[in-house]
Short mmCIF file of C-alpha atoms and ligand atoms in Angstrom, two decimals:
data_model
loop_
_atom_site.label_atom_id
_atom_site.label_comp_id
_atom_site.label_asym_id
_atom_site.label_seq_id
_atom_site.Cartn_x
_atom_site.Cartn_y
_atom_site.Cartn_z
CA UNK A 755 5.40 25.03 18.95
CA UNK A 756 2.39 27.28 18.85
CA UNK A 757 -1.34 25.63 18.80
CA UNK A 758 -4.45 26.89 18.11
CA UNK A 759 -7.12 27.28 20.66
CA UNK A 760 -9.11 24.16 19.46
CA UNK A 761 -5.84 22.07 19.34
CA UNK A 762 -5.10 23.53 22.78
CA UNK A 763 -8.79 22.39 24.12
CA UNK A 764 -8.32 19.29 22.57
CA UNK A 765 -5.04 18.75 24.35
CA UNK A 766 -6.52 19.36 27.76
CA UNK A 767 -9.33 17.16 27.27
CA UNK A 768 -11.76 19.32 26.67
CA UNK A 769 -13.10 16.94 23.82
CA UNK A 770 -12.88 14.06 25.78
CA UNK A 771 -10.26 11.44 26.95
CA UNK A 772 -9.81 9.87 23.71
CA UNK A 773 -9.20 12.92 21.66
CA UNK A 774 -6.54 14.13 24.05
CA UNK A 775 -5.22 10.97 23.95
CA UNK A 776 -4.70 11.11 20.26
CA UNK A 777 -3.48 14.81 20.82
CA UNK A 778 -1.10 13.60 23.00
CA UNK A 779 0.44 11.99 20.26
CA UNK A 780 0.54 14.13 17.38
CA UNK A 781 2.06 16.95 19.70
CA UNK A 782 4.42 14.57 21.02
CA UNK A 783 5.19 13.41 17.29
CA UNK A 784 5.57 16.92 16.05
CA UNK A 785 7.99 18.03 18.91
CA UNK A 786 10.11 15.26 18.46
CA UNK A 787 10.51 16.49 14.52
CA UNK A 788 10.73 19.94 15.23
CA UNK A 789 7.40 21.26 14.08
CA UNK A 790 6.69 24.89 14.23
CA UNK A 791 2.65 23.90 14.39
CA UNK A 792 0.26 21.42 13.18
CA UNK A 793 -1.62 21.06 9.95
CA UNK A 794 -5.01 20.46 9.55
CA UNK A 795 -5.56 17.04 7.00
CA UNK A 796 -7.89 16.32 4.78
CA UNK A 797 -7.39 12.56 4.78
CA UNK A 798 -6.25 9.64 6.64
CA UNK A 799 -5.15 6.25 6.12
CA UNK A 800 -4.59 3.81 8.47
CA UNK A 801 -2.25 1.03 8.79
CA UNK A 802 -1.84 -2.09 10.98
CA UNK A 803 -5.11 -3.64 10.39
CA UNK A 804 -4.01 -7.23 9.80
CA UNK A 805 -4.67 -9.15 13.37
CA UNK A 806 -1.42 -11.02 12.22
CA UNK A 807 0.50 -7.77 12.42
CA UNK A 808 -1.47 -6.27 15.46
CA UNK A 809 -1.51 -9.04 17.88
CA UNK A 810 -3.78 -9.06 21.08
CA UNK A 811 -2.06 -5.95 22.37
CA UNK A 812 -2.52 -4.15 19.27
CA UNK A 813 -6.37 -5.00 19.03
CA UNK A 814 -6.71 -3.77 23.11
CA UNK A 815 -4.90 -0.66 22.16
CA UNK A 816 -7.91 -0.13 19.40
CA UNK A 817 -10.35 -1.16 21.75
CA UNK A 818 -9.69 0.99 24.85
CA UNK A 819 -9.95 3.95 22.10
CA UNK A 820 -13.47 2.71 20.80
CA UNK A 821 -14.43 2.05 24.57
CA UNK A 822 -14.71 5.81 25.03
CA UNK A 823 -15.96 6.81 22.16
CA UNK A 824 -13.76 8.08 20.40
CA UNK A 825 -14.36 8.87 16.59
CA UNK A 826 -12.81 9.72 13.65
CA UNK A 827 -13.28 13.53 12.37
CA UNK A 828 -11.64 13.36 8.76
CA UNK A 829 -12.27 11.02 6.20
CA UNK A 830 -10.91 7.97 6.94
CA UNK A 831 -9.46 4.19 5.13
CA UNK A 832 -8.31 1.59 6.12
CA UNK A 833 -4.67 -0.84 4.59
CA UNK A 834 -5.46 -3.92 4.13
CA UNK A 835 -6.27 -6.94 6.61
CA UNK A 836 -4.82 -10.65 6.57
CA UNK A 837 -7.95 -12.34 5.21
CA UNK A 838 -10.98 -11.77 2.75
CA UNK A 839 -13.43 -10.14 5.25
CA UNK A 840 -16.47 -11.71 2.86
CA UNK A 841 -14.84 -15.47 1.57
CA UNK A 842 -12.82 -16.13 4.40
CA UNK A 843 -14.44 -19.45 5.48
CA UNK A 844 -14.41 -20.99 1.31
CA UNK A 845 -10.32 -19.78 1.36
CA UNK A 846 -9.31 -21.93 4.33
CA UNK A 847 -9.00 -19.14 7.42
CA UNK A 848 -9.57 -20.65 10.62
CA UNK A 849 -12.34 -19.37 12.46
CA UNK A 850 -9.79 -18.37 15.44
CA UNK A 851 -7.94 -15.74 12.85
CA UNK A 852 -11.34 -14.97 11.01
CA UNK A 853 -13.10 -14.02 14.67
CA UNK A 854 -9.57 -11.73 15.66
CA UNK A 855 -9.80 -10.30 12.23
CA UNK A 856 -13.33 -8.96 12.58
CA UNK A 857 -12.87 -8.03 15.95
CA UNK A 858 -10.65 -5.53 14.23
CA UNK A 859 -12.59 -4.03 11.38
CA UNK A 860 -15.39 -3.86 13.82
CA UNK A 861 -13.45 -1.83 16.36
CA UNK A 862 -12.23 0.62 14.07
CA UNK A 863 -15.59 0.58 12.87
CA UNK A 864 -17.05 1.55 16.09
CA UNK A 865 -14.48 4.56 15.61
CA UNK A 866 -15.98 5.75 12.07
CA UNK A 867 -13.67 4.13 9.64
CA UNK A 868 -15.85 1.70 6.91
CA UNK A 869 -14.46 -2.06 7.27
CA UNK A 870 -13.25 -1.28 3.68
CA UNK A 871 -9.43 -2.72 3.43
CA UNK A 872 -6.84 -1.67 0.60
CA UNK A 873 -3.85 0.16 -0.31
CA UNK A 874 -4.84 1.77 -2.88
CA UNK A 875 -7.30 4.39 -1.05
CA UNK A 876 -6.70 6.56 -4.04
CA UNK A 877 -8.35 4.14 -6.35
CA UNK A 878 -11.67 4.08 -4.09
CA UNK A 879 -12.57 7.76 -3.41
CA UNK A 880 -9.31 8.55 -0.71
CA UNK A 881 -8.50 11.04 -3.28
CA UNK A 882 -6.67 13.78 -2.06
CA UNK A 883 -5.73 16.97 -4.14
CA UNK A 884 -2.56 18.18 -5.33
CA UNK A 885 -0.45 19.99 -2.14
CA UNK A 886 -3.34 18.72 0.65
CA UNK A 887 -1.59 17.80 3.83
CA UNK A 888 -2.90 14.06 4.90
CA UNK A 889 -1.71 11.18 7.42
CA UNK A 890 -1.03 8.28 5.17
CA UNK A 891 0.20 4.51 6.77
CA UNK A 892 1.51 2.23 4.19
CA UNK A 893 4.04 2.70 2.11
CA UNK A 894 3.31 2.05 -1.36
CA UNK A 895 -0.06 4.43 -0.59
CA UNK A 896 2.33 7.47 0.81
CA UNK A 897 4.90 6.69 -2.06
CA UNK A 898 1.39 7.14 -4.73
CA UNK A 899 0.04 10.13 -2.67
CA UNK A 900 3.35 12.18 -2.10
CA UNK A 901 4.65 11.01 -6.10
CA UNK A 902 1.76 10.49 -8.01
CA UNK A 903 -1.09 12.31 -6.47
CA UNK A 904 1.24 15.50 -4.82
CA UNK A 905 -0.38 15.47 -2.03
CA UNK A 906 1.88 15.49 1.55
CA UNK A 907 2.20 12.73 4.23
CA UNK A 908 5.09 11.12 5.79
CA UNK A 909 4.90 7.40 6.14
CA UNK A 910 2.86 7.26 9.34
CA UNK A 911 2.27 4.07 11.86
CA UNK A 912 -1.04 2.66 13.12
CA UNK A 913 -0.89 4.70 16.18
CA UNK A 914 -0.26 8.19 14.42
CA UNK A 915 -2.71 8.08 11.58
CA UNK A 916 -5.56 7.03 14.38
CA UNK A 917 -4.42 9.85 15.90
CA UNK A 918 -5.02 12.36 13.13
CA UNK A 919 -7.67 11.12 12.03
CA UNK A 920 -9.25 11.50 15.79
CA UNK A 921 -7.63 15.02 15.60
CA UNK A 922 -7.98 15.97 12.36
CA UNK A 923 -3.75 17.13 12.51
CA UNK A 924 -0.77 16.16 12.00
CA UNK A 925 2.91 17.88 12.85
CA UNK A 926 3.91 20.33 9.85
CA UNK A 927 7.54 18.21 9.30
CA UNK A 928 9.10 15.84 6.65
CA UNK A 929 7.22 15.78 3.80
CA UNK A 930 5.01 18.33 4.28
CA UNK A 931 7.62 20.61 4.31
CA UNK A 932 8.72 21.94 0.73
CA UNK A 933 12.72 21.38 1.01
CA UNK A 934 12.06 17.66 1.67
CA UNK A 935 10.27 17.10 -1.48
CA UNK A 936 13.23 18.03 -3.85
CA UNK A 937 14.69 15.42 -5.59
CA UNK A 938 18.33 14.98 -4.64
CA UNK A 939 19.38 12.45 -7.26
CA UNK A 940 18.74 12.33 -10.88
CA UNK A 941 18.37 8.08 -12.10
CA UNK A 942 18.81 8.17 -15.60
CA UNK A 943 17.17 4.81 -16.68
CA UNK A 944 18.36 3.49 -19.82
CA UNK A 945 17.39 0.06 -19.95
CA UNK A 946 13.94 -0.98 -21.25
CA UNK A 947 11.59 -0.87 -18.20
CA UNK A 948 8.00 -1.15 -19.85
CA UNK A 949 6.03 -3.72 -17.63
CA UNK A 950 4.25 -3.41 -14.13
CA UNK A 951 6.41 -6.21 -12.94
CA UNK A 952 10.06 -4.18 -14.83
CA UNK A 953 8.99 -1.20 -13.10
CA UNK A 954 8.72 -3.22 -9.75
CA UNK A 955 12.49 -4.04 -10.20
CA UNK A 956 13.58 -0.97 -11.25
CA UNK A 957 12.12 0.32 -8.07
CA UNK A 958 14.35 -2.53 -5.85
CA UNK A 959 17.14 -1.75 -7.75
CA UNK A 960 16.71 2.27 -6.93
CA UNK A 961 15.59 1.52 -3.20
CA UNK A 962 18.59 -0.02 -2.58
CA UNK A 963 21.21 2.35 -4.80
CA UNK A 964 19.15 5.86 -3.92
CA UNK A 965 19.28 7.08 -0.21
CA UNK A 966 16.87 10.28 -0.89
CA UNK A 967 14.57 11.23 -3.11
CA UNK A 968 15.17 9.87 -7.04
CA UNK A 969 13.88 11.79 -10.25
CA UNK A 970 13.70 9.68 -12.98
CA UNK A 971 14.42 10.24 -17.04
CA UNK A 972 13.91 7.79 -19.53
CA UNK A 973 10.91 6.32 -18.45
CA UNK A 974 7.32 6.27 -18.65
CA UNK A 975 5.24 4.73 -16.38
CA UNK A 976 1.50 4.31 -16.61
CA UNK A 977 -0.45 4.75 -13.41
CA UNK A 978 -0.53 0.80 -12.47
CA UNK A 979 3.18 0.78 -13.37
CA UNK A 980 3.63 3.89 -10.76
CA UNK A 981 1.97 1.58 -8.18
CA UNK A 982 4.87 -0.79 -9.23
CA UNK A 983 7.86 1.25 -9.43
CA UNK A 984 6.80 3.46 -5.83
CA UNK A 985 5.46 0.29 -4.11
CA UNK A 986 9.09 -1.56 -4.51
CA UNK A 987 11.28 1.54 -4.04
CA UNK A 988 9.72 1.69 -0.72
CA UNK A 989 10.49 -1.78 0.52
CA UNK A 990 13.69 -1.99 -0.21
CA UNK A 991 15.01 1.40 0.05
CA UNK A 992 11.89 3.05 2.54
CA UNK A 993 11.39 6.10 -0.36
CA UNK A 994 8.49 7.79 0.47
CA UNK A 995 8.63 10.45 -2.40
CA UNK A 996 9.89 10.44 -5.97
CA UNK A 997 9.11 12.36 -9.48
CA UNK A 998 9.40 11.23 -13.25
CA UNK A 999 10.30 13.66 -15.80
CA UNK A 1000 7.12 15.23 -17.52
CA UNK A 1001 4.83 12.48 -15.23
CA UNK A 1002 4.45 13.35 -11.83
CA UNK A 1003 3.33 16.28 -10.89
CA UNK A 1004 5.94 18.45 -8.97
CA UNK A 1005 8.38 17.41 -11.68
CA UNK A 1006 5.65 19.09 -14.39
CA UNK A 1007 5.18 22.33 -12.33
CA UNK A 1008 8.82 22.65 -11.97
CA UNK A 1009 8.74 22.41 -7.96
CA UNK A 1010 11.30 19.16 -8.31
CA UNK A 1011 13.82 21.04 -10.30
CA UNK A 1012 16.52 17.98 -11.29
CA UNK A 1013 19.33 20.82 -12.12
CA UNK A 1014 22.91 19.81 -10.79
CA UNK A 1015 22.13 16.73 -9.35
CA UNK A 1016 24.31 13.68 -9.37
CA UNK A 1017 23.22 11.24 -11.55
CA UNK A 1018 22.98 7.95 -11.31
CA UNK A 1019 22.30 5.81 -13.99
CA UNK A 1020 20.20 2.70 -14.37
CA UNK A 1021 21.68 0.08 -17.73
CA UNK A 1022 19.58 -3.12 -16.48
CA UNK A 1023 17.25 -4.55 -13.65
CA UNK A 1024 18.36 -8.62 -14.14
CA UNK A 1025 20.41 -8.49 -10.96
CA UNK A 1026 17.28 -7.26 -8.57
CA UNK A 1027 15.06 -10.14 -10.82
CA UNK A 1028 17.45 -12.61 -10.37
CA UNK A 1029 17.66 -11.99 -6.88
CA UNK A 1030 13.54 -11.61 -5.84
CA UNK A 1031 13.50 -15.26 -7.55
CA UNK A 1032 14.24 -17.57 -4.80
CA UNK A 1033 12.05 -20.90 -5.98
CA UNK A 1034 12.09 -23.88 -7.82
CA UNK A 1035 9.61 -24.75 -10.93
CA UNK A 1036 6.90 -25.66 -8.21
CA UNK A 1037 4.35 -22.83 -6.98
CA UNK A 1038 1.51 -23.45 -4.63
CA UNK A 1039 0.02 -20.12 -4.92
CA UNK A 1040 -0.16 -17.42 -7.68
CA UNK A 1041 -0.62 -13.67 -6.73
CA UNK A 1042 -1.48 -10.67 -8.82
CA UNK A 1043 -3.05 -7.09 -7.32
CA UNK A 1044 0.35 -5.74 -5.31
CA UNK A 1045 -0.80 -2.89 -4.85
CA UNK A 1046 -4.30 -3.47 -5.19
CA UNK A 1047 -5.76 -5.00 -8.56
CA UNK A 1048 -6.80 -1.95 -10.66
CA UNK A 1049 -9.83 -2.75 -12.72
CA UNK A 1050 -7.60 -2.25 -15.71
CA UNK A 1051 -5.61 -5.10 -13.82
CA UNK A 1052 -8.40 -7.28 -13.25
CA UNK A 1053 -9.64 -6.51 -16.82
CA UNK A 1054 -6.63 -7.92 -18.35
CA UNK A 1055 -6.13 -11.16 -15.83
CA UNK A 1056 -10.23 -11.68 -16.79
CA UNK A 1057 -8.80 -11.50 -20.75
CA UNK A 1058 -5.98 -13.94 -19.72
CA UNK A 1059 -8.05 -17.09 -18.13
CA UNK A 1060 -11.27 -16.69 -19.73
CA UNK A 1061 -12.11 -20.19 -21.34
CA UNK A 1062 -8.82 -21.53 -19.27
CA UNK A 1063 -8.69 -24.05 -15.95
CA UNK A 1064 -5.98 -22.95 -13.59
CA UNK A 1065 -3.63 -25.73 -12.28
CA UNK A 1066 -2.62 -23.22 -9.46
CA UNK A 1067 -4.77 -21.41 -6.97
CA UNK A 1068 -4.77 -17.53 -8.20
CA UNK A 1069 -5.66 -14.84 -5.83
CA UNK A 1070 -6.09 -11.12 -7.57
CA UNK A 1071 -5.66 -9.12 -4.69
CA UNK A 1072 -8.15 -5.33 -4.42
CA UNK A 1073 -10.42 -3.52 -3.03
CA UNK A 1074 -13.65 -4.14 -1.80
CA UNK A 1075 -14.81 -1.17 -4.41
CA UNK A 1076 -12.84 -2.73 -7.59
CA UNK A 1077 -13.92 -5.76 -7.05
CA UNK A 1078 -17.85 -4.46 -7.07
CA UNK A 1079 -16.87 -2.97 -10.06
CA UNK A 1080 -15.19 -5.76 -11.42
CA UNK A 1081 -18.44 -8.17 -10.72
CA UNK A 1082 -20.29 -5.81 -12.64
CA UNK A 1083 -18.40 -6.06 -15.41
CA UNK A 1084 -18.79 -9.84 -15.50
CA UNK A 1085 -14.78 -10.24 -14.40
CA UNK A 1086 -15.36 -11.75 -11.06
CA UNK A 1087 -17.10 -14.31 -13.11
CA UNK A 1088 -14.77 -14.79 -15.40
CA UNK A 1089 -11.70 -15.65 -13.12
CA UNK A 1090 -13.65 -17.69 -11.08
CA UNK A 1091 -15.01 -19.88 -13.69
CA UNK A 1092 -11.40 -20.94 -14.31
CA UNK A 1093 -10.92 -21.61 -10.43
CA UNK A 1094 -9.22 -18.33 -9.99
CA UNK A 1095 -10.28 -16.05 -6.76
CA UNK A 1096 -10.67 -11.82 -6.80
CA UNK A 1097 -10.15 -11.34 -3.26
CA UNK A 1098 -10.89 -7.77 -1.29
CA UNK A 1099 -9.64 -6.22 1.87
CA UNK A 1100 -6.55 -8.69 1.78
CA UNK A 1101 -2.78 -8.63 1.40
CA UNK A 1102 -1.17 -11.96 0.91
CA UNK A 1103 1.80 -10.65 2.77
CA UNK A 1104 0.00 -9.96 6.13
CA UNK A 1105 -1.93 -13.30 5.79
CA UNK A 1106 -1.20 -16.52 7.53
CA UNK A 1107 -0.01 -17.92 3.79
CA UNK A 1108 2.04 -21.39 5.91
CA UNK A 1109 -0.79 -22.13 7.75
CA UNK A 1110 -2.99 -22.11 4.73
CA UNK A 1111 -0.48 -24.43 3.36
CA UNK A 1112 1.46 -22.01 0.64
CA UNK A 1113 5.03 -22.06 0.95
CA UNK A 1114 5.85 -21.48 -3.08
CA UNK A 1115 4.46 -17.65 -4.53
CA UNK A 1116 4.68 -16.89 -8.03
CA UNK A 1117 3.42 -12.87 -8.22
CA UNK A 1118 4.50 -9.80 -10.70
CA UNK A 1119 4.89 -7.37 -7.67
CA UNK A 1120 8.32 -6.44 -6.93
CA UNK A 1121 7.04 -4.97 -3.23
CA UNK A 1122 5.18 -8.55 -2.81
CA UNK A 1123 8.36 -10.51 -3.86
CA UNK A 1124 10.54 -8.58 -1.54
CA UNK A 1125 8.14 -9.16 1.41
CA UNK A 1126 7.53 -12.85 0.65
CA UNK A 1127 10.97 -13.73 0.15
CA UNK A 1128 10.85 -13.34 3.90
CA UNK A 1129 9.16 -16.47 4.87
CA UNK A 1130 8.12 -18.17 1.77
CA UNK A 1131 10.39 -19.41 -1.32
CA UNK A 1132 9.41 -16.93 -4.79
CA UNK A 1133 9.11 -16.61 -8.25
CA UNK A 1134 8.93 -12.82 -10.01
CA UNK A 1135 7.77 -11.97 -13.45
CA UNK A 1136 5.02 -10.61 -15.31
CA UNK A 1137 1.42 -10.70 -15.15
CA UNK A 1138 1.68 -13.00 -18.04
CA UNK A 1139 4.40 -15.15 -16.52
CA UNK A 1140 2.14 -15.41 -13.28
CA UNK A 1141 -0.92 -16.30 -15.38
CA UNK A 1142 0.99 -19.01 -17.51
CA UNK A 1143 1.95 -20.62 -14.19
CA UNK A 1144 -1.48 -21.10 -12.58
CA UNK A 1145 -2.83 -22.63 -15.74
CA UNK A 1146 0.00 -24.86 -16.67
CA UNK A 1147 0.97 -26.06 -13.15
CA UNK A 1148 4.22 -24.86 -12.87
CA UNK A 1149 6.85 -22.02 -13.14
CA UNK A 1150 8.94 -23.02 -16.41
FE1 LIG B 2656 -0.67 -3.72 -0.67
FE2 LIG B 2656 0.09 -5.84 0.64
FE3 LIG B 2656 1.24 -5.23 -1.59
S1 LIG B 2656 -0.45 -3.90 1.51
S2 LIG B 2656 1.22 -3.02 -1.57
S3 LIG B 2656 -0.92 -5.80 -1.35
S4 LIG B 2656 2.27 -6.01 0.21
#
């Protein structure tokens, strides 16, 4: 594999121990896979930021990087953390996780990155263009940026998108390489699939049936229902890159060509619905903004509770941005004068939910259900479904 001078300088240390350090790893990285050379990005996002997730090692590993100085060179965001890094204290964190937690977004921080959390970077200014190389973590944000946006990343871990953003490279392999961008099956939906929370089983149902890269007919997603439909397809099936017929844009320019695929087609999504709902009528929390709330989202929750008192507590999960946005437009307001929360920087998945006494979720996110069905009991269905439930007390 062939480097350039100033990857070669950075690899001996000539930019300091941190920076080879990071070098260290994307070379390593891009050998493993092959690479012919690096790629300069234009964007990073960064993964592993809840302290549940990174554990005491994790946060030393961070820290011995900040210790020397280290920066980031590239723009640079971060995936969301386990708690509300503004209303922790009036949600119920302890001050043990809180102090962890902040010890966190301060160390990255200290690196260059802004202690602003989501994972949906692309609905904050993390904008790349179409055909940019980048070094995206999470997977519903590298399912939006590779689908959606066209832009190229393969689904990197904490470790490896620190260390392009400190490098400002990643290895030229997987999906920033052309051939692994073509579709190899076409999914032919032909049930109704119209709803954020339809396209969120559609997407379980395809992550589990399609081992590749699907391109879809017959539907036609909006770009919260994309969220949806990528965000699920990656946590149950780990697809990092799809197209939809006349949507998305490598399907439009004719770069994902569908011709003489198999086809595989899609008459109904009950079975993945009946199988993400794994609880009983009661439901301690409710959870919308899986990916992160869109103001559109928030918009329509606002339209949903305004005048109402919820039973339930309801957390509308987004970003730090969206939510300004949303306060602005009098929304914040609005869900909180019926006892609901809009919460940034958080994921309910990667928060300590049992220890803040939720064992019951009722949310329209197919990626959220599949997560929470983990360690908490379920209920799936749409926004509407989710609302209904906080302000009449139960699931019926
Ligand atoms: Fe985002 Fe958490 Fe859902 S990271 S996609 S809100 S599981």
């Amino acid at each position: 594999m062939e480097l350039t001078k100033e990857e070669q300088a950075m690899l001996d240390g000539e930019q300091g121990e941190g920076v080879q350090k990071a070098m260290e790893i994307i070379v390593a990285l891009a050998r493993i896979y092959d690479s012919k050379r690096l790629v300069p990005v234009t964007s990073v996002q960064v993964s592993g930021v809840s302290y549940k997730n990174l554990g005491e090692a994790g946060l030393e590993f961070l820290n011995e990087w900040a210790d020397r100085g280290t920066r980031v060179r590239v723009p640079t965001t971060l995936n969301p953390a386990g708690m509300d890094l503004d209303n922790w204290k009036e949600l119920g964190f302890t001050e043990e996780f809180a102090k962890k937690q902040l010890m966190v977004t301060q160390t990255f921080e200290r690196m260059g990155i802004p202690p602003s959390c989501s994972c949906t970077p692309y609905l904050t200014g993390n904008v790349p263009k179409f055909g940019d190389n980048v070094a995206w973590g999470e997977s519903s944000a590298v399912s939006y940026c590779n689908s959606a946006i066209g832009a190229r990343t393969n689904r990197e871990g904490g470790p490896s998108a620190l260390a392009a953003a400190i490098t400002g490279r990643t290895g030229e392999f997987g999906y920033h390489l052309d051939e692994k961008r073509k579709p190899t099956h076409i999914v032919k939906v032909e049930c109704d699939v119209k709803e954020f929370w339809e396209f969120g089983a559609l997407g379980e149902v395809v992550g589990e049936r399609v081992k590749g890269v699907p391109y879809y007919t017959g539907i036609k997603p909006t770009n919260e229902d994309l969220k949806a439909l990528g965000a699920a397809m990656a946590a149950s099936g780990g697809i990092a890159i799809y197209h939809v017929d006349g949507i998305t844009p490598e399907a439009r320019t004719g770069a994902a060509s569908p011709e003489g695929l198999e086809t595989i087609t899609i008459e109904s999504v009950k079975d993945a619905v009946d199988k993400l709902n794994t609880a009983g009528d009661k439901v301690d929390l409710c959870w919308l903004g899986c990916p992160h709330a869109s103001i559109n989202e928030i918009q329509a929750i606002a339209n949903m509770v305004k005048g109402k008192k919820l039973q339930i507590p309801l957390w509308v999960t987004t970003a730090k941005q969206t939510r300004a946005l949303a306060e602005r437009w009098g929304l914040v307001d609005t869900i909180r004068q019926a006892d609901g929360r809009v919460l940034s920087d958080m994921c309910a998945v990667v928060a300590p939910l049992k220890d803040l006494g939720f064992q019951s979720i009722a949310t329209n996110s197919g990626k959220g259900a599949w997560y929470l069905n983990n360690s908490a009991k379920v209920h799936f269905g749409s926004m509407n479904k989710v609302v209904e439930t906080a302000i009449k007390g139960r699931w019926e």
